[in-house]
Structures are given as C-alpha cells and as structure tokens.
C-alpha cells in the first residue's frame, strides 16, 4: 500500500468524522429544519445557558438561542428560543415557558406547555409568559420549616407522655384523691359507709 493511498484514506476518514459531527450538531441546533423565534421573559433564569434544550410535551423541539440581560432594573431577562415549526400546532399565545432541571443538580432546560384550543397561534418573534424557576435554596428553607414543625409536634407529644407518666406515678404512690381512692381501702370504706350514699343506694329505682 503506497504512502499516497494511506494519506488519502486518512483524509477521507477525517472528512467523514467532521461531516458526522456537523450533522449531529446541526440536528441538535435545528440548523437543517424550518424554525421560528419565540421569546419568554424571566426575573431569573437560574443558571440556564445558551444552547440548552427547549422541550414541548417533554420532547426536544427547540434550542435556547440567546439570553439577554435587561437594560433597566425594572425589566426582566429575555430568553430567545429557536423552535421547530412542527410545534406551531400546540404552542399558542397562552403557552407558558418554565425553566426545569434534570433532577436537583442536573442541567437546566426550557419546557414550553401546550396552549388551549381557543388561543391564537404564535408567530415568529412572539413573546409568551415565563414562569419563574423554583430556587433550590427556597425549597431547602421550606423543607427545614416543615422539619422544625414536625420536631415541635414530636416534642409536644413527648412532653404530654412525660406528664401522663408523672400523674400515673403519683396515683401509684397514693398521692391525691385518685391515688387515695385506688390505694387506700379505708377511704373507700368511709365513702361506702357514708349515710347519704347509703340512703341513695337504698332507693328502689324501679318504683
């Protein structure tokens, strides 16, 4: 096998690899498909990056084109998306864009919800509503609050059980009226021999 032939094989293989990579990247970025532009505004994008997936019904149907900071503090962050035109049948004016993540620490992506049947169809360059992402820090704080409340309830149950144990111990030791009635037979005899109680017992309730 000549040297020129080996070089030719290497060049062809290299071009094939580059072509395959370009095709994969183009498919991911929807470079070879008809697309339209869709925008959504957010107060915070929670780490969403350009080039991230846009999903419709859980299916990869778009790509984040760019993310722009607002010009003024009273404005929101704008996210621009390139969407496959196949989604025009389900993405409507009342669709909502929300920032989701793969698990708690996975990559962020955009999820666009289906619109309603009666809503108008979106056009190239339209802006839909954006739902603020759930912050992990807020979720952790809420979890801590729930755990604190649960701990307080458990502490109250424990305190109640301890109080009942103290009362039971005093009764067993003959302390208090209940303790005397249970442990001191003379108290029972005194009550049993009381004239008022004896008269009550002598009443014939059948009359």
Short mmCIF file of C-alpha atoms in Angstrom, two decimals:
data_model
loop_
_atom_site.label_atom_id
_atom_site.label_comp_id
_atom_site.label_asym_id
_atom_site.label_seq_id
_atom_site.Cartn_x
_atom_site.Cartn_y
_atom_site.Cartn_z
CA UNK A 1 0.00 0.00 0.00
CA UNK A 2 1.56 3.26 -1.12
CA UNK A 3 2.04 6.25 1.13
CA UNK A 4 -0.27 8.39 -1.03
CA UNK A 5 -3.05 5.82 -0.69
CA UNK A 6 -2.74 5.76 3.13
CA UNK A 7 -2.84 9.56 3.24
CA UNK A 8 -5.96 9.51 1.06
CA UNK A 9 -7.72 7.07 3.41
CA UNK A 10 -6.80 9.25 6.41
CA UNK A 11 -8.16 12.40 4.71
CA UNK A 12 -11.43 10.69 3.75
CA UNK A 13 -11.93 9.29 7.26
CA UNK A 14 -11.22 12.71 8.79
CA UNK A 15 -13.74 14.42 6.49
CA UNK A 16 -16.34 11.76 7.31
CA UNK A 17 -15.85 12.36 11.04
CA UNK A 18 -16.19 16.12 10.62
CA UNK A 19 -19.27 15.69 8.44
CA UNK A 20 -20.88 13.40 11.02
CA UNK A 21 -20.12 15.85 13.82
CA UNK A 22 -21.52 18.76 11.82
CA UNK A 23 -24.67 16.78 11.10
CA UNK A 24 -25.17 15.91 14.79
CA UNK A 25 -24.60 19.49 15.90
CA UNK A 26 -26.86 20.81 13.16
CA UNK A 27 -29.61 18.40 14.16
CA UNK A 28 -29.34 19.44 17.80
CA UNK A 29 -29.39 23.13 16.92
CA UNK A 30 -32.15 22.65 14.32
CA UNK A 31 -29.92 24.12 11.60
CA UNK A 32 -31.38 21.87 8.91
CA UNK A 33 -35.04 22.39 9.87
CA UNK A 34 -37.52 25.20 9.47
CA UNK A 35 -37.74 27.18 12.71
CA UNK A 36 -39.33 30.27 14.19
CA UNK A 37 -38.28 32.60 17.01
CA UNK A 38 -40.06 32.56 20.37
CA UNK A 39 -39.29 34.74 23.40
CA UNK A 40 -40.02 34.48 27.12
CA UNK A 41 -39.17 36.86 29.99
CA UNK A 42 -37.99 35.83 33.47
CA UNK A 43 -36.88 37.62 36.64
CA UNK A 44 -34.15 34.99 37.00
CA UNK A 45 -33.04 32.16 34.68
CA UNK A 46 -31.41 30.07 37.45
CA UNK A 47 -28.29 29.10 35.50
CA UNK A 48 -29.95 28.38 32.15
CA UNK A 49 -27.34 28.52 29.38
CA UNK A 50 -27.45 29.35 25.70
CA UNK A 51 -27.71 26.22 23.58
CA UNK A 52 -29.82 24.39 26.17
CA UNK A 53 -32.76 22.27 25.07
CA UNK A 54 -36.30 23.54 24.66
CA UNK A 55 -38.89 20.81 25.15
CA UNK A 56 -42.53 20.74 24.18
CA UNK A 57 -44.50 17.94 25.80
CA UNK A 58 -41.18 16.57 27.07
CA UNK A 59 -39.76 16.28 23.53
CA UNK A 60 -36.69 18.18 22.33
CA UNK A 61 -38.20 20.68 19.88
CA UNK A 62 -36.03 23.76 20.16
CA UNK A 63 -32.83 25.40 21.36
CA UNK A 64 -32.02 28.41 23.51
CA UNK A 65 -30.56 30.90 21.01
CA UNK A 66 -29.51 33.63 23.44
CA UNK A 67 -30.17 35.09 26.89
CA UNK A 68 -30.11 38.87 27.29
CA UNK A 69 -29.83 40.89 30.48
CA UNK A 70 -32.37 43.73 30.84
CA UNK A 71 -31.33 47.32 30.21
CA UNK A 72 -33.05 48.56 33.38
CA UNK A 73 -33.64 47.05 36.84
CA UNK A 74 -37.41 47.06 36.35
CA UNK A 75 -37.13 44.83 33.27
CA UNK A 76 -36.72 41.05 33.01
CA UNK A 77 -34.19 38.68 31.48
CA UNK A 78 -35.19 37.78 27.93
CA UNK A 79 -34.70 34.26 26.62
CA UNK A 80 -34.80 33.75 22.85
CA UNK A 81 -35.64 30.28 21.52
CA UNK A 82 -35.42 28.72 18.08
CA UNK A 83 -38.45 26.43 17.79
CA UNK A 84 -39.22 23.68 15.30
CA UNK A 85 -42.19 24.74 13.15
CA UNK A 86 -43.81 21.40 13.91
CA UNK A 87 -44.74 22.86 17.31
CA UNK A 88 -46.97 25.60 15.89
CA UNK A 89 -49.97 23.31 16.24
CA UNK A 90 -49.64 23.07 20.04
CA UNK A 91 -47.71 26.18 21.11
CA UNK A 92 -50.20 29.05 21.44
CA UNK A 93 -50.33 32.58 22.83
CA UNK A 94 -51.30 31.26 26.27
CA UNK A 95 -48.49 28.69 26.42
CA UNK A 96 -46.10 29.10 29.35
CA UNK A 97 -42.32 28.67 29.31
CA UNK A 98 -40.80 27.29 32.52
CA UNK A 99 -37.19 26.56 33.44
CA UNK A 100 -36.74 22.99 34.64
CA UNK A 101 -33.75 20.85 35.56
CA UNK A 102 -32.75 17.21 35.23
CA UNK A 103 -33.12 16.23 38.88
CA UNK A 104 -31.99 18.53 41.69
CA UNK A 105 -28.50 19.23 40.31
CA UNK A 106 -28.88 18.36 36.62
CA UNK A 107 -28.65 20.60 33.55
CA UNK A 108 -31.36 23.22 33.09
CA UNK A 109 -33.69 23.23 30.10
CA UNK A 110 -36.81 25.07 28.95
CA UNK A 111 -40.23 23.42 28.95
CA UNK A 112 -42.99 25.05 26.88
CA UNK A 113 -46.53 23.97 27.74
CA UNK A 114 -49.33 23.27 25.29
CA UNK A 115 -51.72 26.13 24.66
CA UNK A 116 -55.51 25.92 24.77
CA UNK A 117 -57.61 25.10 21.73
CA UNK A 118 -59.21 28.54 21.53
CA UNK A 119 -55.98 30.53 21.87
CA UNK A 120 -54.33 32.28 18.93
CA UNK A 121 -51.34 30.70 17.23
CA UNK A 122 -47.92 32.20 17.93
CA UNK A 123 -45.98 33.95 15.19
CA UNK A 124 -42.26 34.42 14.60
CA UNK A 125 -40.87 36.77 17.26
CA UNK A 126 -43.81 36.48 19.69
CA UNK A 127 -43.32 36.51 23.46
CA UNK A 128 -45.09 34.07 25.78
CA UNK A 129 -45.39 34.10 29.56
CA UNK A 130 -42.45 32.84 31.60
CA UNK A 131 -42.86 31.01 34.89
CA UNK A 132 -40.14 31.82 37.45
CA UNK A 133 -37.96 28.80 38.26
CA UNK A 134 -38.10 27.12 41.64
CA UNK A 135 -34.96 28.03 43.58
CA UNK A 136 -33.27 25.14 45.36
CA UNK A 137 -32.46 27.45 48.29
CA UNK A 138 -36.16 28.26 48.79
CA UNK A 139 -37.01 24.56 48.59
CA UNK A 140 -34.42 23.76 51.25
CA UNK A 141 -35.78 26.53 53.52
CA UNK A 142 -39.34 25.19 53.19
CA UNK A 143 -38.10 21.68 53.96
CA UNK A 144 -36.32 22.98 57.07
CA UNK A 145 -39.52 24.73 58.20
CA UNK A 146 -41.53 21.52 57.77
CA UNK A 147 -38.93 19.53 59.70
CA UNK A 148 -38.91 22.13 62.50
CA UNK A 149 -42.73 21.96 62.73
CA UNK A 150 -42.62 18.17 62.84
CA UNK A 151 -39.94 18.25 65.54
CA UNK A 152 -42.10 20.64 67.59
CA UNK A 153 -45.09 18.30 67.32
CA UNK A 154 -42.96 15.34 68.39
CA UNK A 155 -41.61 17.34 71.35
CA UNK A 156 -45.18 18.20 72.42
CA UNK A 157 -46.19 14.54 72.25
CA UNK A 158 -43.13 13.61 74.29
CA UNK A 159 -43.94 16.27 76.90
CA UNK A 160 -47.55 15.07 77.14
CA UNK A 161 -46.38 11.49 77.60
CA UNK A 162 -43.99 12.62 80.33
CA UNK A 163 -46.81 14.47 82.14
CA UNK A 164 -49.04 11.39 81.96
CA UNK A 165 -46.22 9.30 83.39
CA UNK A 166 -45.86 11.71 86.31
CA UNK A 167 -49.60 11.62 87.02
CA UNK A 168 -49.63 7.81 86.86
CA UNK A 169 -46.66 7.62 89.20
CA UNK A 170 -48.40 9.88 91.74
CA UNK A 171 -51.56 7.74 91.59
CA UNK A 172 -49.48 4.59 92.12
CA UNK A 173 -47.87 6.25 95.17
CA UNK A 174 -51.30 7.07 96.62
CA UNK A 175 -50.97 10.83 96.18
CA UNK A 176 -54.04 12.92 95.50
CA UNK A 177 -57.73 11.94 95.61
CA UNK A 178 -57.46 9.35 92.83
CA UNK A 179 -54.40 7.85 94.46
CA UNK A 180 -56.18 7.60 97.79
CA UNK A 181 -59.27 6.01 96.25
CA UNK A 182 -57.21 3.42 94.44
CA UNK A 183 -54.58 2.63 97.05
CA UNK A 184 -56.23 3.37 100.45
CA UNK A 185 -59.08 0.96 101.22
CA UNK A 186 -60.13 2.97 104.28
CA UNK A 187 -61.16 5.87 102.06
CA UNK A 188 -63.35 3.54 100.02
CA UNK A 189 -64.91 2.11 103.24
CA UNK A 190 -65.57 5.62 104.55
CA UNK A 191 -67.36 6.61 101.35
CA UNK A 192 -69.29 3.33 101.28
CA UNK A 193 -70.46 3.79 104.90
CA UNK A 194 -71.45 7.42 104.41
CA UNK A 195 -75.19 7.82 105.37
CA UNK A 196 -76.02 9.97 102.36
CA UNK A 197 -74.57 7.41 99.99
CA UNK A 198 -76.27 4.57 101.88
CA UNK A 199 -79.67 6.30 101.52
CA UNK A 200 -79.06 6.76 97.81
CA UNK A 201 -78.22 3.09 97.44
CA UNK A 202 -81.42 2.14 99.35
CA UNK A 203 -83.72 3.91 96.86
CA UNK A 204 -85.76 1.48 94.78
CA UNK A 205 -85.31 2.95 91.28
CA UNK A 206 -87.87 0.54 89.89
CA UNK A 207 -90.66 2.48 91.64
#
